[in-house]
PDB file of N, CA and C in Angstrom:
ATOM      1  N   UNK G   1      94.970 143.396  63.635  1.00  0.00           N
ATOM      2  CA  UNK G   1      93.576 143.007  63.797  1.00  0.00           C
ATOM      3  C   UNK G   1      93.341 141.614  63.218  1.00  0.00           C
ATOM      4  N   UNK G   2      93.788 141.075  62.166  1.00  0.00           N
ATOM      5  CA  UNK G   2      93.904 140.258  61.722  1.00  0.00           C
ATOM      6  C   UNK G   2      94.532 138.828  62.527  1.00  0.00           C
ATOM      7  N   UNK G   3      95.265 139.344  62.730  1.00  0.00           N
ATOM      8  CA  UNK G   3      95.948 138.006  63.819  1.00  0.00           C
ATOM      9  C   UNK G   3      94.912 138.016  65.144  1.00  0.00           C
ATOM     10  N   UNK G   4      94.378 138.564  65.832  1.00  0.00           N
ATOM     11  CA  UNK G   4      93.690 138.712  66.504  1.00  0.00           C
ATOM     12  C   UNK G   4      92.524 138.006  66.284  1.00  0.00           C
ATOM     13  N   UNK G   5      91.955 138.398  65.406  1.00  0.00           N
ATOM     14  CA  UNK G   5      90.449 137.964  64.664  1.00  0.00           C
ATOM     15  C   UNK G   5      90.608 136.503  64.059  1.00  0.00           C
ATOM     16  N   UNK G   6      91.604 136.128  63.234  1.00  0.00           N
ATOM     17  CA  UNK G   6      91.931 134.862  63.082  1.00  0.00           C
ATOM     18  C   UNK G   6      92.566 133.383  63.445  1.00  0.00           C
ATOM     19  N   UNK G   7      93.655 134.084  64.420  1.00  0.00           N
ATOM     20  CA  UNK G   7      94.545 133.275  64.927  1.00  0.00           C
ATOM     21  C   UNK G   7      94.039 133.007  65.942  1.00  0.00           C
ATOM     22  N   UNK G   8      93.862 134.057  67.360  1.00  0.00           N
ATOM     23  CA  UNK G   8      94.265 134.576  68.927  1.00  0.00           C
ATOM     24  C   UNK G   8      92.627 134.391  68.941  1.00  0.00           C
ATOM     25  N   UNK G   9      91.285 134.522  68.442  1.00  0.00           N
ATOM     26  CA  UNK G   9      90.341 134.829  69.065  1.00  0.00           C
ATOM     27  C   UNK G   9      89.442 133.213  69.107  1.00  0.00           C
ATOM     28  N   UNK G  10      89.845 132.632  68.138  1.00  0.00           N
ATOM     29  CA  UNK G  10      89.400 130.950  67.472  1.00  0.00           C
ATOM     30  C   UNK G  10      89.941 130.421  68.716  1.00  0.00           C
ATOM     31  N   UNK G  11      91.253 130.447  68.983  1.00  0.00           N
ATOM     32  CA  UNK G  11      91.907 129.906  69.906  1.00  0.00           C
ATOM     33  C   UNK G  11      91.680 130.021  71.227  1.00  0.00           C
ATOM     34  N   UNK G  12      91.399 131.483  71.821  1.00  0.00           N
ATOM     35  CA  UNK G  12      90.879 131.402  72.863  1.00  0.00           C
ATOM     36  C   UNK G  12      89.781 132.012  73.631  1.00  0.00           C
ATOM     37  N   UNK G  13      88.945 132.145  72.347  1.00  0.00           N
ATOM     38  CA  UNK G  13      87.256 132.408  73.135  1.00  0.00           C
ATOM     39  C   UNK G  13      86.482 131.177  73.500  1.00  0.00           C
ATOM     40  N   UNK G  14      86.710 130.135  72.786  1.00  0.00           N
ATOM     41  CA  UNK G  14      85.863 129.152  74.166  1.00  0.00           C
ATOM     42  C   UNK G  14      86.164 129.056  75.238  1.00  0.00           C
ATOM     43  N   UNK G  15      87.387 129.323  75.800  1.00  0.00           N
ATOM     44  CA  UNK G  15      87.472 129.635  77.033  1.00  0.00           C
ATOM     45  C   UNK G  15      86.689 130.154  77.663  1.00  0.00           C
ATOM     46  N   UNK G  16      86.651 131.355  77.100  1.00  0.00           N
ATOM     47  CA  UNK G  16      85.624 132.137  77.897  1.00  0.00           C
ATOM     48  C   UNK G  16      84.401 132.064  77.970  1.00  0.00           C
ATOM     49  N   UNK G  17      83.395 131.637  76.268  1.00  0.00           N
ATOM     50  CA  UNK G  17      82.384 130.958  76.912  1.00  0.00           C
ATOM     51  C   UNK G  17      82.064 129.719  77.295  1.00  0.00           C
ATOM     52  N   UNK G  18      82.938 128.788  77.478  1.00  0.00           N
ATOM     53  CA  UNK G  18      82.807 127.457  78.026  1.00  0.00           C
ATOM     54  C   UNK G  18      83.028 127.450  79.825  1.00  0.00           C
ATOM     55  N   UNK G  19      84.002 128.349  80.184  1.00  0.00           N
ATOM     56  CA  UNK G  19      84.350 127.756  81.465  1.00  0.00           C
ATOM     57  C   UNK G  19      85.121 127.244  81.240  1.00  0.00           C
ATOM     58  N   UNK G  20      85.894 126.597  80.267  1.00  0.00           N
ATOM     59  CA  UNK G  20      86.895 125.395  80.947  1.00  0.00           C
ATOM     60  C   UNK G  20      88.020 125.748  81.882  1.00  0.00           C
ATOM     61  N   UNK G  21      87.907 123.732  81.981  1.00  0.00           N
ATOM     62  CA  UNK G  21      89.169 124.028  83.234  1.00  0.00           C
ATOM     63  C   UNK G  21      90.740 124.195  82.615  1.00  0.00           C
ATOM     64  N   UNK G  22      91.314 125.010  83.368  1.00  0.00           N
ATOM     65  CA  UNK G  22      92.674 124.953  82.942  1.00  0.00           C
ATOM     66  C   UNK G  22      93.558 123.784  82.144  1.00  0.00           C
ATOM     67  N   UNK G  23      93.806 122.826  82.657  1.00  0.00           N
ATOM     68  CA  UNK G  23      94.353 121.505  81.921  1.00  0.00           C
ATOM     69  C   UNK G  23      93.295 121.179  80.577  1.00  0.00           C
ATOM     70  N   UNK G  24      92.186 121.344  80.746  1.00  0.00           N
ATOM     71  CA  UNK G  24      91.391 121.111  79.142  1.00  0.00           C
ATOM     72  C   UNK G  24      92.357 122.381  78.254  1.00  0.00           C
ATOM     73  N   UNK G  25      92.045 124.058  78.694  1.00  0.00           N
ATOM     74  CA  UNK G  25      92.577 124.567  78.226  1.00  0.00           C
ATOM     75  C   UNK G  25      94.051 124.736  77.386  1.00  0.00           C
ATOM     76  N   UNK G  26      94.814 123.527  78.592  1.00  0.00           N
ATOM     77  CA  UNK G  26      96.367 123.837  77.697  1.00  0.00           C
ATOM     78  C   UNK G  26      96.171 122.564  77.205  1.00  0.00           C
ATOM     79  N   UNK G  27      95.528 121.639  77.027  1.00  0.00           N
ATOM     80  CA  UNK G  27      95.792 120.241  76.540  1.00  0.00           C
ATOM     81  C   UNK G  27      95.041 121.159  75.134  1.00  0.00           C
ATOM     82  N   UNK G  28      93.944 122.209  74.762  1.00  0.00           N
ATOM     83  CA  UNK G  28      93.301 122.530  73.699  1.00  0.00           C
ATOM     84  C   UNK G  28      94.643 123.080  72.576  1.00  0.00           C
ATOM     85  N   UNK G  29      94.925 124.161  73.450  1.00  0.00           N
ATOM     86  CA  UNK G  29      96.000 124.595  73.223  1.00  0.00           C
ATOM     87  C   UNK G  29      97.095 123.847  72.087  1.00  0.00           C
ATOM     88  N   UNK G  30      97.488 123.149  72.825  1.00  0.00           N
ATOM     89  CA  UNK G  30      98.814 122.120  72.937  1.00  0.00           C
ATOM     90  C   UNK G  30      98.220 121.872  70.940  1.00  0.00           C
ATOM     91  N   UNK G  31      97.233 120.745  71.274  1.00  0.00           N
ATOM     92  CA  UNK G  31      96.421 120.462  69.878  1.00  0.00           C
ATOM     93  C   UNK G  31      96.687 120.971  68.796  1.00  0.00           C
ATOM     94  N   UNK G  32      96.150 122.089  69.377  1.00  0.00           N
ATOM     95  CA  UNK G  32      95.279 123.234  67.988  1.00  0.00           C
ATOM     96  C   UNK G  32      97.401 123.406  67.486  1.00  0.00           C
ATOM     97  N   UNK G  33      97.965 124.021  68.319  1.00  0.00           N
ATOM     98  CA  UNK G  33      99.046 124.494  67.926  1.00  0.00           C
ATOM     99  C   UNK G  33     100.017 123.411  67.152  1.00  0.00           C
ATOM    100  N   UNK G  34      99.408 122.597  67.568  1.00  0.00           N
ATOM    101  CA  UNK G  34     100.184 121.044  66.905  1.00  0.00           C
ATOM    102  C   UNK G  34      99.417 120.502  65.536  1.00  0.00           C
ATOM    103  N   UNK G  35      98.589 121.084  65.348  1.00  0.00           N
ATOM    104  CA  UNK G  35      98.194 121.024  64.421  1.00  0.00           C
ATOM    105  C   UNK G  35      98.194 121.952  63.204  1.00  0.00           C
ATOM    106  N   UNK G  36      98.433 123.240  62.848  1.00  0.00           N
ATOM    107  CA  UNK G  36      98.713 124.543  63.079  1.00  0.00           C
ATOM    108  C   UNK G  36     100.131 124.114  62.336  1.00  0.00           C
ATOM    109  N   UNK G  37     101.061 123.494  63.446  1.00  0.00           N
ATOM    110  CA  UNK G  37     102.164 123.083  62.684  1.00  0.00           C
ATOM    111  C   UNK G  37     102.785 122.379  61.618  1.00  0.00           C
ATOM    112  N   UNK G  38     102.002 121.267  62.123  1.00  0.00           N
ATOM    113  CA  UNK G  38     101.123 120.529  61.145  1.00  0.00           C
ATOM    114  C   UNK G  38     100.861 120.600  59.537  1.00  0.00           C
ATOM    115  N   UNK G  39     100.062 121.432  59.584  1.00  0.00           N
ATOM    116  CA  UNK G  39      99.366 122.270  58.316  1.00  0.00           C
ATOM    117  C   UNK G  39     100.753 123.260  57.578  1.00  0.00           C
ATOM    118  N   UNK G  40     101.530 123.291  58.444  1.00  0.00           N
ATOM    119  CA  UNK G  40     102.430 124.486  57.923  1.00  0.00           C
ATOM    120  C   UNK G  40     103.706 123.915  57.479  1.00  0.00           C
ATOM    121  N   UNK G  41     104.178 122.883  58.036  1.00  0.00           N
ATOM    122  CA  UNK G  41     105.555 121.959  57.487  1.00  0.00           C
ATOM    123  C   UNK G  41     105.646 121.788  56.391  1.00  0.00           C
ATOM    124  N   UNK G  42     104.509 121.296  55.249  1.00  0.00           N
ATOM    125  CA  UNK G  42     104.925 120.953  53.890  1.00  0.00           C
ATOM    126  C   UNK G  42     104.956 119.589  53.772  1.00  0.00           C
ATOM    127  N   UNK G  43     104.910 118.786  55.056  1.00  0.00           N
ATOM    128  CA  UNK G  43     105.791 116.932  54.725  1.00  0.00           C
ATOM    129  C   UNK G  43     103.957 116.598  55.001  1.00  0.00           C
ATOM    130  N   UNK G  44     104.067 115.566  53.928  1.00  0.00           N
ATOM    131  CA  UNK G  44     102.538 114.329  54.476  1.00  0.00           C
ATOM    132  C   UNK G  44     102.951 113.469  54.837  1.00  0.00           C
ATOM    133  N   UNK G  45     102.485 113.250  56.053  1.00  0.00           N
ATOM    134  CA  UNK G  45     102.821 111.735  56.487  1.00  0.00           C
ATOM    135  C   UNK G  45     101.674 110.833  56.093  1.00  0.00           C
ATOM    136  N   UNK G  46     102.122 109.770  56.000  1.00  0.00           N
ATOM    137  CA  UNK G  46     100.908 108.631  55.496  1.00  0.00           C
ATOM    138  C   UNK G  46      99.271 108.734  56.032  1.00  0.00           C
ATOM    139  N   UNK G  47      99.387 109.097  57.103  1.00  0.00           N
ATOM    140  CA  UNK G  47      97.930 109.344  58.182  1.00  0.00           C
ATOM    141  C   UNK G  47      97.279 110.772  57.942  1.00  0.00           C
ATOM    142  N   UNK G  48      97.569 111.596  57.163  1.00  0.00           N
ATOM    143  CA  UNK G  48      97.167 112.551  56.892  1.00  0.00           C
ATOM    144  C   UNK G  48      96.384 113.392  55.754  1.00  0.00           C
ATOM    145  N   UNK G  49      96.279 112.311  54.865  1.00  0.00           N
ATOM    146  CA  UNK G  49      95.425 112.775  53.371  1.00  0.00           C
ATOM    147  C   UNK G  49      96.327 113.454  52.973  1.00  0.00           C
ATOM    148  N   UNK G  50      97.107 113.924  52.910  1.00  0.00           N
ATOM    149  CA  UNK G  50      97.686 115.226  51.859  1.00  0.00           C
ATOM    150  C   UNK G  50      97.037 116.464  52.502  1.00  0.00           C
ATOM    151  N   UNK G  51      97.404 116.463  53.668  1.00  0.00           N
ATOM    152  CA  UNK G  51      96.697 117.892  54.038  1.00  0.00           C
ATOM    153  C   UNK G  51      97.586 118.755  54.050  1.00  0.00           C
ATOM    154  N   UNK G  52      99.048 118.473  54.249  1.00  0.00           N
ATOM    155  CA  UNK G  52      99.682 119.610  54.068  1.00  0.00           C
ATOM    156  C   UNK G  52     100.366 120.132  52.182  1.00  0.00           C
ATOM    157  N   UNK G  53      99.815 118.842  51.502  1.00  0.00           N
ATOM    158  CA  UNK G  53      99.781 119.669  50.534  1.00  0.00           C
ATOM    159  C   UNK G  53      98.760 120.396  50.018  1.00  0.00           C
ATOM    160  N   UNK G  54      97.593 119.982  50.931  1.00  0.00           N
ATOM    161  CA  UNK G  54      96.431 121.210  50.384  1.00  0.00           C
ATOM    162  C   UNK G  54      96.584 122.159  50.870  1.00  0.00           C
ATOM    163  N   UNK G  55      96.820 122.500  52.017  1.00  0.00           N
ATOM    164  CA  UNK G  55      97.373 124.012  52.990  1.00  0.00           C
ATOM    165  C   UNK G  55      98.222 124.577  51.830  1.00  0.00           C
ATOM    166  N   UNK G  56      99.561 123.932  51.272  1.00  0.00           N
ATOM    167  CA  UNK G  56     100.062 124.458  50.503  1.00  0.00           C
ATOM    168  C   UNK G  56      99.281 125.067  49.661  1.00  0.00           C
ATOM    169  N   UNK G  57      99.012 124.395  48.837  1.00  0.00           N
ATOM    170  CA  UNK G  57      98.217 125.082  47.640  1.00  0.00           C
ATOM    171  C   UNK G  57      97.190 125.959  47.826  1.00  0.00           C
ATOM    172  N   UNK G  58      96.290 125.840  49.324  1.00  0.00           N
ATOM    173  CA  UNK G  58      95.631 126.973  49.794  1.00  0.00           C
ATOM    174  C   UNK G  58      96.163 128.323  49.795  1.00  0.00           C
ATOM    175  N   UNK G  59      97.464 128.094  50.083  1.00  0.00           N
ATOM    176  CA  UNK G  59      98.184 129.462  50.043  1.00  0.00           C
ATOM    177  C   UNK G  59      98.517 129.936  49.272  1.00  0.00           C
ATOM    178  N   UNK G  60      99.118 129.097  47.957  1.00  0.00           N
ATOM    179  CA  UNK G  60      99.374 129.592  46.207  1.00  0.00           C
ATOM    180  C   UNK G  60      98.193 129.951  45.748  1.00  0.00           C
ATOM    181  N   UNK G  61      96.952 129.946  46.143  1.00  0.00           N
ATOM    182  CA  UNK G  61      95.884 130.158  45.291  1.00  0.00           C
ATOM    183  C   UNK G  61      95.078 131.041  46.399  1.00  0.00           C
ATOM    184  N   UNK G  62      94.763 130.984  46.897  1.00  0.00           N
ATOM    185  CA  UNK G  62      94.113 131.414  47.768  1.00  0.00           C
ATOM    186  C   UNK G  62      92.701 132.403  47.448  1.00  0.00           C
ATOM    187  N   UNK G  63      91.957 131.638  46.338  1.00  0.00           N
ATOM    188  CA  UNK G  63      91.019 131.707  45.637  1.00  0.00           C
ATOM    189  C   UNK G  63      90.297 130.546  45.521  1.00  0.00           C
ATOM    190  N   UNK G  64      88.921 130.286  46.184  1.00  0.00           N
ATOM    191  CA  UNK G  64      87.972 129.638  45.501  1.00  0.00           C
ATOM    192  C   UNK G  64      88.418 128.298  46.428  1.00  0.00           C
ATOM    193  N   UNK G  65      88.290 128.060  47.314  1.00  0.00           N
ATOM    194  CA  UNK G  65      88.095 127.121  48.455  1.00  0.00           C
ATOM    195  C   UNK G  65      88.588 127.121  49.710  1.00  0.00           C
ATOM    196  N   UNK G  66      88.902 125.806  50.157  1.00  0.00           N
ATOM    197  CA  UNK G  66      89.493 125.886  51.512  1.00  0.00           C
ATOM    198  C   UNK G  66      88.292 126.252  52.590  1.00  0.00           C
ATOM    199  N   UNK G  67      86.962 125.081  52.872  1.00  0.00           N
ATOM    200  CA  UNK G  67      86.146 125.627  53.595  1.00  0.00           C
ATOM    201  C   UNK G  67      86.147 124.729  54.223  1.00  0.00           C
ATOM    202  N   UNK G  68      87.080 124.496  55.167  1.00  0.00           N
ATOM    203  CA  UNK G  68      87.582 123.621  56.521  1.00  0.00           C
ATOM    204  C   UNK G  68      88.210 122.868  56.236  1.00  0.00           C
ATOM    205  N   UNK G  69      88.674 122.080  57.613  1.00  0.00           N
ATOM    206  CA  UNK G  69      90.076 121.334  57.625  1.00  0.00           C
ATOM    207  C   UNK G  69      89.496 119.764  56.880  1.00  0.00           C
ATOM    208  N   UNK G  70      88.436 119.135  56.729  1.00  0.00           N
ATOM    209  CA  UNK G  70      88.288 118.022  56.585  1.00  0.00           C
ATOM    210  C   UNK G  70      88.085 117.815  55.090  1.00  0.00           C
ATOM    211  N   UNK G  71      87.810 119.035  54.465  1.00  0.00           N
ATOM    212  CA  UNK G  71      87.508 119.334  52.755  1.00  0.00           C
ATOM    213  C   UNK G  71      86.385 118.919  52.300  1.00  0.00           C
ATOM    214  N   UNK G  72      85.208 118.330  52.760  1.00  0.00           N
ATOM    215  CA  UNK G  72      84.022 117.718  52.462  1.00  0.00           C
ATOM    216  C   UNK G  72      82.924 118.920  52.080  1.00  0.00           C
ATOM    217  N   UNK G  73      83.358 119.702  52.427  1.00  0.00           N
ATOM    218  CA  UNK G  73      82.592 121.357  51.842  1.00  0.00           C
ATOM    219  C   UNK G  73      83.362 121.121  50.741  1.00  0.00           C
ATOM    220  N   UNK G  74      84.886 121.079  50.138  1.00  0.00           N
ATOM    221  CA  UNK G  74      85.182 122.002  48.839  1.00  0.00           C
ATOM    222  C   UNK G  74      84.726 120.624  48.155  1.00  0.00           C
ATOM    223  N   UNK G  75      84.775 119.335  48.792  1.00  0.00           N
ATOM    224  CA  UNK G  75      84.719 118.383  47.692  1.00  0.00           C
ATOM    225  C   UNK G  75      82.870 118.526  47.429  1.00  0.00           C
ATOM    226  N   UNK G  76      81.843 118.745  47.977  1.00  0.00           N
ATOM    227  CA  UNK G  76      80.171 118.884  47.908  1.00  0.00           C
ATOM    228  C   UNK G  76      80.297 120.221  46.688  1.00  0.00           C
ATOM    229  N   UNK G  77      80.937 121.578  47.153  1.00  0.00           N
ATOM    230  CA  UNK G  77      80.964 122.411  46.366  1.00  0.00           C
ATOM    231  C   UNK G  77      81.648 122.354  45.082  1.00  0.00           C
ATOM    232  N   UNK G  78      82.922 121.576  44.840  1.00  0.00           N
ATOM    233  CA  UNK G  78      83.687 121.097  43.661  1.00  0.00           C
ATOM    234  C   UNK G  78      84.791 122.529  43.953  1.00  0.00           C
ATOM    235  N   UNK G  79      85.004 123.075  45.045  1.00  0.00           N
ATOM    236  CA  UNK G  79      85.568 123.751  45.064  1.00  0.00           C
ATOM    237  C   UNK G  79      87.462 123.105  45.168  1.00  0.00           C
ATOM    238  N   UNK G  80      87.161 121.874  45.100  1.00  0.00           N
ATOM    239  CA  UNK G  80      89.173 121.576  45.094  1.00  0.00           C
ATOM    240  C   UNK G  80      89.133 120.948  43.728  1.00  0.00           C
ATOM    241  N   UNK G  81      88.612 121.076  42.703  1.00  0.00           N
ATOM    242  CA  UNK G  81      88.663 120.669  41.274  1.00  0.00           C
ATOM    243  C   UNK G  81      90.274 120.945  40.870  1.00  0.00           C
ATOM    244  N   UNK G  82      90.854 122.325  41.266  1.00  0.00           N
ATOM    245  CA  UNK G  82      92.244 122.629  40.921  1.00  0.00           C
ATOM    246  C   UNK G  82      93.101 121.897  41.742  1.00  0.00           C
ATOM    247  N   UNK G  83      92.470 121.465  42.849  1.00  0.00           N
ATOM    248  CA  UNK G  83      93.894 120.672  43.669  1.00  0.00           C
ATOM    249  C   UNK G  83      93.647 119.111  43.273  1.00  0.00           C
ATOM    250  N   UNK G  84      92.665 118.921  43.063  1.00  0.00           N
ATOM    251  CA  UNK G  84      92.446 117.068  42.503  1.00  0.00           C
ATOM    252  C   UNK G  84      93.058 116.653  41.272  1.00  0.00           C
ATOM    253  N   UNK G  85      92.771 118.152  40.513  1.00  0.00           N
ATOM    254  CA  UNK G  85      93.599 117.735  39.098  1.00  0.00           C
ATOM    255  C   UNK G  85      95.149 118.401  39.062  1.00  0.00           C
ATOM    256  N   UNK G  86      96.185 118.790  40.228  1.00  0.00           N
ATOM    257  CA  UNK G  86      96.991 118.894  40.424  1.00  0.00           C
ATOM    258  C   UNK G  86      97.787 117.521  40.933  1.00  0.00           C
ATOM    259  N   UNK G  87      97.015 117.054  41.864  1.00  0.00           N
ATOM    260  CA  UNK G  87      97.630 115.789  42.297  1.00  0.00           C
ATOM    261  C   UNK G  87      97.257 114.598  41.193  1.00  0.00           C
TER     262      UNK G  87
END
């Protein structure tokens, strides 16, 4: 249920309520999953903030933030206080 609800349903219910066309669909696809990967490698590349070391640490802690990909929620809430004073 979980993979379903988190992974599989984010991914492909605008489909269904958008209409889109097929090629939007796999070009969405393509993205999201490339990004996804992204988040999951461990390496920062220069263009990336340190996002995959915050994913990391999202996952060692997995308490008390992580409220989207851009972090401007945990940084308003002070919710990455443990990852700012980690790095």
């Amino acid at each position: 249920i979980e993979m379903i609800m988190s992974n599989i349903g984010p991914l492909f219910l605008w489909l269904f309520l958008s209409r889109a066309h097929a090629f939007t669909a796999f070009m969405w696809s393509i993205f999201a999953l490339l990004a996804t990967q992204h988040n999951h490698n461990g390496y920062n590349l220069p263009f990336t903030r340190k996002r995959a070391s915050k994913h990391d640490f999202h996952h060692e802690t997995a308490v008390g933030g992580n409220y989207g990909t851009l972090g401007l929620l945990d940084y308003f809430h002070g919710t990455d206080q443990k990852f700012r004073s980690r790095m």
